[in-house]
CSV table of C-alpha atoms in Angstrom, one decimal:
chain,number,residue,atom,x,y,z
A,208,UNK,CA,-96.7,-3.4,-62.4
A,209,UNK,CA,-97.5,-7.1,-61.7
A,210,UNK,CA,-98.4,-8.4,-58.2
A,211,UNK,CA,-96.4,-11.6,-58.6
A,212,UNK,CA,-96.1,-12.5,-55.1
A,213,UNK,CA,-100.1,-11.7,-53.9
A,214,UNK,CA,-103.3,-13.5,-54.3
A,215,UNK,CA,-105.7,-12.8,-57.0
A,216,UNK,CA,-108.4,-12.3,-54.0
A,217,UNK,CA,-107.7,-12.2,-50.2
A,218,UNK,CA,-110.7,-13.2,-48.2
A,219,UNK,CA,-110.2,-11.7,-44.7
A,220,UNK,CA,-113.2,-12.7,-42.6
A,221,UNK,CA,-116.4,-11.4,-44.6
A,222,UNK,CA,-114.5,-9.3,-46.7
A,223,UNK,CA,-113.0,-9.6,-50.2
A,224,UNK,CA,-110.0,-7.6,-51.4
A,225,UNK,CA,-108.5,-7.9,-55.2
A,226,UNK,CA,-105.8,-5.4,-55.2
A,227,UNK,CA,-105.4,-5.8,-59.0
A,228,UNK,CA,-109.0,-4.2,-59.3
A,229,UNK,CA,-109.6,-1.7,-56.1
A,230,UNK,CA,-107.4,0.5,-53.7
A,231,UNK,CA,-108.4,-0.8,-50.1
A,232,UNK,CA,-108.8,2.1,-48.2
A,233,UNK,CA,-107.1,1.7,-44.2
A,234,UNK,CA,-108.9,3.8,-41.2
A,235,UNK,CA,-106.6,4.8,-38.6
A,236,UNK,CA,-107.7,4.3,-35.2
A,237,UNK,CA,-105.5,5.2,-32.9
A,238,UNK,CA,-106.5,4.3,-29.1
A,239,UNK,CA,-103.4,6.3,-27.8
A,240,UNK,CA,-103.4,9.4,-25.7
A,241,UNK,CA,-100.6,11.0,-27.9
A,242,UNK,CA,-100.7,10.1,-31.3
A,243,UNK,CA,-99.5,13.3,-33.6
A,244,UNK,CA,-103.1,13.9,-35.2
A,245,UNK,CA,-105.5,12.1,-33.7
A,246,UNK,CA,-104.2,11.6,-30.3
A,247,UNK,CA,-106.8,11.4,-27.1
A,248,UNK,CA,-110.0,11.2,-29.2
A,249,UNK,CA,-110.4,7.5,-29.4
A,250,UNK,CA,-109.0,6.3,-25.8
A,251,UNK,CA,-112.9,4.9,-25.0
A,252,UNK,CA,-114.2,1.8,-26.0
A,253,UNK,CA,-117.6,3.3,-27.3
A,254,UNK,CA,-115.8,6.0,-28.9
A,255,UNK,CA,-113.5,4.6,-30.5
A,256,UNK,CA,-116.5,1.5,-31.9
A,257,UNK,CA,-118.4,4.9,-32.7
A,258,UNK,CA,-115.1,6.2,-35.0
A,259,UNK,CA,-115.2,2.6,-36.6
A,260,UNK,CA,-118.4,2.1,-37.3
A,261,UNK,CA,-118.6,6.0,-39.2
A,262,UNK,CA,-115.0,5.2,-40.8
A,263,UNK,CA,-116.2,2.0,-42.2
A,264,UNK,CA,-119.9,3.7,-43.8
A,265,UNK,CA,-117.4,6.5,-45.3
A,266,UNK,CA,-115.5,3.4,-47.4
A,267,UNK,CA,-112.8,2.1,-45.1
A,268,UNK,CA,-112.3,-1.8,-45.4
A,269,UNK,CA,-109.5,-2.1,-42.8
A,270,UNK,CA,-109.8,-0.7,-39.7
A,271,UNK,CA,-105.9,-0.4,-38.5
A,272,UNK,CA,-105.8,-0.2,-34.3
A,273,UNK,CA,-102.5,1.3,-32.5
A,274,UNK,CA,-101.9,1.6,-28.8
A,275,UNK,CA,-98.3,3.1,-29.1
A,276,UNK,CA,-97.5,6.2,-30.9
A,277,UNK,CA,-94.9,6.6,-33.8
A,278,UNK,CA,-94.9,10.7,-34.1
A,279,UNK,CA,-91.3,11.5,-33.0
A,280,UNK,CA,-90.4,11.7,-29.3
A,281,UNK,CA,-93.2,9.3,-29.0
A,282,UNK,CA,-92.7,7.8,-25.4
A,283,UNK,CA,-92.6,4.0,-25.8
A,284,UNK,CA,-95.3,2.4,-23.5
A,285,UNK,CA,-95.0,-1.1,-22.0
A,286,UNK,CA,-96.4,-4.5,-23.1
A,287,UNK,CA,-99.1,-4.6,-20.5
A,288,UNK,CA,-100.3,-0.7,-21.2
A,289,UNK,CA,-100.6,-1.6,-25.0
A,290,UNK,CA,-102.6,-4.5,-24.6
A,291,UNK,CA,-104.9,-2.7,-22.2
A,292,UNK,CA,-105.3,0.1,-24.7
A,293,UNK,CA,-105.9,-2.1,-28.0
A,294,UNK,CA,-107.8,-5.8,-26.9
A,295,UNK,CA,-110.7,-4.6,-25.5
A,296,UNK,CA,-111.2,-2.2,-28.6
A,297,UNK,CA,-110.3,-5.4,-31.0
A,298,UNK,CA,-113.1,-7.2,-29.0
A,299,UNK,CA,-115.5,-4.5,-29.4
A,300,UNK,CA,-115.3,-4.0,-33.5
A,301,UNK,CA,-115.2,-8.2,-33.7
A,302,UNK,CA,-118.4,-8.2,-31.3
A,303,UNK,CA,-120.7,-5.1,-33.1
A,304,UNK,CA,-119.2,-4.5,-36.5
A,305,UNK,CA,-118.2,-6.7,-39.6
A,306,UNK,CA,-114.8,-5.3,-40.5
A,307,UNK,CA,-111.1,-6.5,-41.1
A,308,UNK,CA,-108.7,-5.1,-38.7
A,309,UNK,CA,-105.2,-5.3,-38.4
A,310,UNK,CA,-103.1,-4.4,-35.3
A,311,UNK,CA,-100.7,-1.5,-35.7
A,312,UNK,CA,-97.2,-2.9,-33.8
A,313,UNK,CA,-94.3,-4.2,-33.6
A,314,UNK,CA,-94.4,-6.1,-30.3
A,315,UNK,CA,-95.3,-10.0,-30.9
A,316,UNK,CA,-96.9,-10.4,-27.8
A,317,UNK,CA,-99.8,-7.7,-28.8
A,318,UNK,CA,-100.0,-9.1,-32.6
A,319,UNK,CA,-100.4,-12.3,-31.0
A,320,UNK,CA,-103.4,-11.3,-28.5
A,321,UNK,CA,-104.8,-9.0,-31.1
A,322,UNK,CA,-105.1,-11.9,-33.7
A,323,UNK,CA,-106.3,-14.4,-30.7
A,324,UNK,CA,-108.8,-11.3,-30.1
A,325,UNK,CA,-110.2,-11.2,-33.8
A,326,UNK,CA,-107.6,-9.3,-35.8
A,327,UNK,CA,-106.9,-10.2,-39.2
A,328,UNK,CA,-103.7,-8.7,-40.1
A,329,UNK,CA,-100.3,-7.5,-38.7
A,330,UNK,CA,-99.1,-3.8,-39.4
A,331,UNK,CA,-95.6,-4.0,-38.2
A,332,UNK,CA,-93.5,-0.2,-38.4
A,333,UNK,CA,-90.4,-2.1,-37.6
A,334,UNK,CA,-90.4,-4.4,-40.5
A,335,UNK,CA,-90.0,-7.6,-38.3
A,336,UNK,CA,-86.8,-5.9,-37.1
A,337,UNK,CA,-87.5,-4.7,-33.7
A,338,UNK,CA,-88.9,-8.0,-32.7
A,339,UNK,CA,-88.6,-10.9,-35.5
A,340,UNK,CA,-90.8,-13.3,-33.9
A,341,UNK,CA,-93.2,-11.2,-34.7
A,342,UNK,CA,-93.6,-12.9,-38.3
A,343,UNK,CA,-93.7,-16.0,-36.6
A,344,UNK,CA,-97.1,-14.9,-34.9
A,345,UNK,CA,-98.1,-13.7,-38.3
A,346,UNK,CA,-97.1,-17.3,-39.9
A,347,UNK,CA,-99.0,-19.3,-37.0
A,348,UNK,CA,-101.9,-17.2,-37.4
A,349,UNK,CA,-102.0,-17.4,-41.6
A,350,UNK,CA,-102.0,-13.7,-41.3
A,351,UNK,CA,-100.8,-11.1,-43.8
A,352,UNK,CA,-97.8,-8.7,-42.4
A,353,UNK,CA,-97.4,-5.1,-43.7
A,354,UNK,CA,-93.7,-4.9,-43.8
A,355,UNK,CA,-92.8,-1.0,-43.1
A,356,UNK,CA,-89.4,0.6,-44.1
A,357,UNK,CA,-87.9,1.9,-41.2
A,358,UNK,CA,-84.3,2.3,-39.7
A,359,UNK,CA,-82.7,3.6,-36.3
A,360,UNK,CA,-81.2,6.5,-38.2
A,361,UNK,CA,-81.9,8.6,-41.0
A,362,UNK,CA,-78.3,7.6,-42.6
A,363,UNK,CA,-78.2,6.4,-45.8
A,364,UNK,CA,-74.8,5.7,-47.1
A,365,UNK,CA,-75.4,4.6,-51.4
A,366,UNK,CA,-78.5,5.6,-53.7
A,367,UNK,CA,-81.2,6.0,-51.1
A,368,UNK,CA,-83.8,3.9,-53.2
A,369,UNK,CA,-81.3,1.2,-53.5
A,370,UNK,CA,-80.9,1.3,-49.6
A,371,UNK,CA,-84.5,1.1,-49.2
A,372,UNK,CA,-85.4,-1.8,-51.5
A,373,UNK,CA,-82.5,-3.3,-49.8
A,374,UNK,CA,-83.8,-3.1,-46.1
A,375,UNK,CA,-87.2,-3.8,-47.4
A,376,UNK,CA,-85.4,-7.1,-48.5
A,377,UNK,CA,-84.3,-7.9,-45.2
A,378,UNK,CA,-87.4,-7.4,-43.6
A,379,UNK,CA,-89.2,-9.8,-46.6
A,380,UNK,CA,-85.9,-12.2,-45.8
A,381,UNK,CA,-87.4,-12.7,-42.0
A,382,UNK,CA,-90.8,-13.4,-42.7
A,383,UNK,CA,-90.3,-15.9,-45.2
A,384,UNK,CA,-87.5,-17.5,-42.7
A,385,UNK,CA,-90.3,-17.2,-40.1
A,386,UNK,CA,-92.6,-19.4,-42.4
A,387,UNK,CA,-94.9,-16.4,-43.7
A,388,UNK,CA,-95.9,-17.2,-47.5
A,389,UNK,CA,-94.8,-14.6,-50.0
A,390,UNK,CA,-99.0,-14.4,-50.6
A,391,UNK,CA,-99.2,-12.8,-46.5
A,392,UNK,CA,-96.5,-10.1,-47.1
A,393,UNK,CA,-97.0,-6.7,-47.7
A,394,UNK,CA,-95.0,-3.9,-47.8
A,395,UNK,CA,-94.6,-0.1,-46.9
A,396,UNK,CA,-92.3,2.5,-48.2
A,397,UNK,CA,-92.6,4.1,-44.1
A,398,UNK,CA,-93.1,7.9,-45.6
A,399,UNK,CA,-92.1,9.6,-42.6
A,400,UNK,CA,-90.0,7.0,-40.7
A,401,UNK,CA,-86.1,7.7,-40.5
A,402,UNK,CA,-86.4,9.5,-43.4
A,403,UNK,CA,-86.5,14.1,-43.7
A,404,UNK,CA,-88.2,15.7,-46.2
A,405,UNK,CA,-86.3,15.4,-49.2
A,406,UNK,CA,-85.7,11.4,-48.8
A,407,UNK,CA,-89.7,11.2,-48.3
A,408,UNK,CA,-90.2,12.5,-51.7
A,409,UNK,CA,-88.0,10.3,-53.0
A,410,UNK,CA,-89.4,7.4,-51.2
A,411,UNK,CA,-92.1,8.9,-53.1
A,412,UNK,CA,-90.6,9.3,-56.1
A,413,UNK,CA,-90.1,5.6,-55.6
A,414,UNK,CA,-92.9,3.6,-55.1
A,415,UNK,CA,-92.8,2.1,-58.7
A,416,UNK,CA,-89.9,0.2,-58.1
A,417,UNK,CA,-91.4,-1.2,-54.6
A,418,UNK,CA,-94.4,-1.9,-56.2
A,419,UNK,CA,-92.1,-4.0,-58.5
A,420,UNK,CA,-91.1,-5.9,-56.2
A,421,UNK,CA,-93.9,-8.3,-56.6
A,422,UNK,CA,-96.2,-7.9,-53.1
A,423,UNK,CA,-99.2,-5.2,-52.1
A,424,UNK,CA,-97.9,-1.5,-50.9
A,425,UNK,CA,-99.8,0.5,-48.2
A,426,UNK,CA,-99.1,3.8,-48.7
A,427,UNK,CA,-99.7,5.4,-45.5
A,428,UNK,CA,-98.5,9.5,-45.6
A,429,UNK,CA,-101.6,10.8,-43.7
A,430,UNK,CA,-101.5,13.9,-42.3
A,431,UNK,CA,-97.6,13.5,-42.1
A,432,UNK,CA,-95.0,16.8,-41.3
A,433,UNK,CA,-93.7,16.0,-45.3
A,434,UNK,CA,-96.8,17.3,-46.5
A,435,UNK,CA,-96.9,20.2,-43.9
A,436,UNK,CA,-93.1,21.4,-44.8
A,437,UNK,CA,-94.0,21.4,-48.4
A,438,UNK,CA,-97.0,23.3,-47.5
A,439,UNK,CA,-96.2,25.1,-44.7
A,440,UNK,CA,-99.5,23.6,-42.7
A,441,UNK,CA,-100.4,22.0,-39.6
A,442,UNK,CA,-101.8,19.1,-39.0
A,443,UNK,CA,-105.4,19.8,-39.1
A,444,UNK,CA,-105.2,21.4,-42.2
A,445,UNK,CA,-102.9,18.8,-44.5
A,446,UNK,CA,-106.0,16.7,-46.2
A,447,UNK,CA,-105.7,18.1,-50.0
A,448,UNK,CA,-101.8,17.2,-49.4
A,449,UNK,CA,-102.5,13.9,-48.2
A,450,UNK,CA,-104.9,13.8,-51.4
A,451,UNK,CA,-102.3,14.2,-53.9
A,452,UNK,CA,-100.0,11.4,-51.9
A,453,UNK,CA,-102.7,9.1,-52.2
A,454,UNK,CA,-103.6,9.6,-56.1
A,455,UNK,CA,-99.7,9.8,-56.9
A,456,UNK,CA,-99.5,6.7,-55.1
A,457,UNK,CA,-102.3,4.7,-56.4
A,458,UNK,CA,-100.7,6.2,-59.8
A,459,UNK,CA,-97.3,4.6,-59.1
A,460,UNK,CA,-98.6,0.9,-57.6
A,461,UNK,CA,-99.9,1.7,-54.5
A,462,UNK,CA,-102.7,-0.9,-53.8
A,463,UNK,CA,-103.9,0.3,-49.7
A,464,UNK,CA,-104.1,3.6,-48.4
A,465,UNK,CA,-103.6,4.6,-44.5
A,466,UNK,CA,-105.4,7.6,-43.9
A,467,UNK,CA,-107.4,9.6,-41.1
A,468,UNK,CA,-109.8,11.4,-43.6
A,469,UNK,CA,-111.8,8.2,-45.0
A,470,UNK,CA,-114.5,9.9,-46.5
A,471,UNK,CA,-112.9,12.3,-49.1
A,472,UNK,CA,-110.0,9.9,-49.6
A,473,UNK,CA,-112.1,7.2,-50.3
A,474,UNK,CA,-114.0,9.4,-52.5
A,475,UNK,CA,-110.5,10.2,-54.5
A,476,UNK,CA,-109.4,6.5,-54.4
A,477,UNK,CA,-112.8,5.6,-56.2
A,478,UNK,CA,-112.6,8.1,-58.9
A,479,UNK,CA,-108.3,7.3,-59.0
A,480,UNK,CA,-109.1,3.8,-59.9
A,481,UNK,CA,-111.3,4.7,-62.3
A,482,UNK,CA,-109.0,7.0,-64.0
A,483,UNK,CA,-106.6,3.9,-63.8
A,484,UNK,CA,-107.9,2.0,-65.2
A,485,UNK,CA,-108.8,-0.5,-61.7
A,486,UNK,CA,-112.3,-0.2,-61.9
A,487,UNK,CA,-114.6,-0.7,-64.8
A,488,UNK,CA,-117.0,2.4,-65.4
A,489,UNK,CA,-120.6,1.5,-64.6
A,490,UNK,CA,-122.7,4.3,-65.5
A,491,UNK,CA,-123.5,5.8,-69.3
């Protein structure tokens, strides 16, 4: 696997990230009242600084905001509710804590306040599709956008790994028309996201060749209902199953991990990339 499109080192703020020799670990922190884990914990501005600040001393280096849920039947909120939910949060972490975060949306007018607000990167589960001129507030901004696989309809017509690499394409397609350097885009294979069970181990199956595509992958499978149909668990109890997505992953050219349970995956992560061959060994 050879990052062809990415920067040796990213500086984001205070903090450095070199894909080629660490997997960045991503806390979720969702500021939603119905987000399928995690939803109503974090709605508070001191709780939600408080679920930061612990995230970041377990090993998180991104810390990934979202004021609209994804879980299906999620009810879309409005512009105005999701900026209420995510700014004041954004200002918070940029006020008390040194930490990267990126904006979990697909609406231009939050990632645009959000990066205004101290932000540092765009996490888009549309892939620029639901509102392209998103990647035009990434490309004013210089800001990195995490491309996500996702479609209206879990319909796939040819090879399914050929029809993924080829919406992935489009979505790359609008963000360099939008002026976003190769260098800024990242991509997601969007485990979970128009896809059942089945396709999401195929996605799975699959990262190698979107990791080939030249440009960092987030892997973000957290928690998700593939890992509780293959297990038959709920959500609370899906961690060791997230576990083995995230090491398969970082196995198969994964470079970022989205994940609820920062501590023990960053604890795997560490170990993974030693195994990898990532990280050096520094003890006898």
């Amino acid at each position: 696997m050879e990052l062809s499109k990415a920067k040796e080192i990213y500086r984001l703020g205070n903090t450095e990230f070199n894909f080629k020799k660490e997997t960045a670990v991503m806390g979720i922190l969702n500021v939603t009242p119905d987000s399928f884990s995690d939803g109503g914990k974090y709605g508070q501005v001191d709780a939600a600084l408080k679920h930061a600040e612990e995230m970041l001393r377990d090993g998180a280096k991104i810390i990934d905001i979202g004021g609209e849920s994804t879980r299906p039947g999620h009810a879309p909120v409005s512009l105005e509710m999701e900026l209420e939910r995510t700014i004041p949060v954004i200002e918070a972490l940029v006020r008390e804590l040194d930490c990267v975060i990126s904006i979990d949306t697909y609406k231009a007018d939050v990632a645009d306040a959000a990066l205004k607000a101290g932000a540092k990167i765009v996490n888009d589960v549309w892939g620029a599709k639901r509102e392209p001129r998103i990647a035009e507030v990434a490309a004013a901004h210089r800001a990195p956008i995490i491309l996500m696989h996702n479609r209206e309809e879990a319909e796939y017509a040819g090879p399914f790994m050929d029809e993924m690499i080829a919406d992935l394409d489009e979505s790359v397609e609008i963000a360099r028309k939008a002026g976003v350097p190769e260098y800024n885009i990242w991509l997601d294979p969007g485990i979970g996201f128009a896809k059942n069970t089945r396709q999401n181990v195929l996605a799975m199956q699959g990262l190698r060749r979107i990791s080939d595509m030249g440009y960092p992958l987030l892997l973000a499978t957290s928690r998700k209902r593939m890992i509780g149909n293959i297990l038959d668990l709920p959500v609370e109890e899906r961690m060791e199953g997230t576990g083995a997505t995230v090491c398969y992953g970082i196995e198969h050219g994964c470079h970022m991990v989205r994940v609820h349970d920062v501590k023990a995956i960053s604890r795997m992560v560490r170990m993974m990339d030693v195994l990898a061959g990532k990280t050096e060994v520094n003890v006898d």
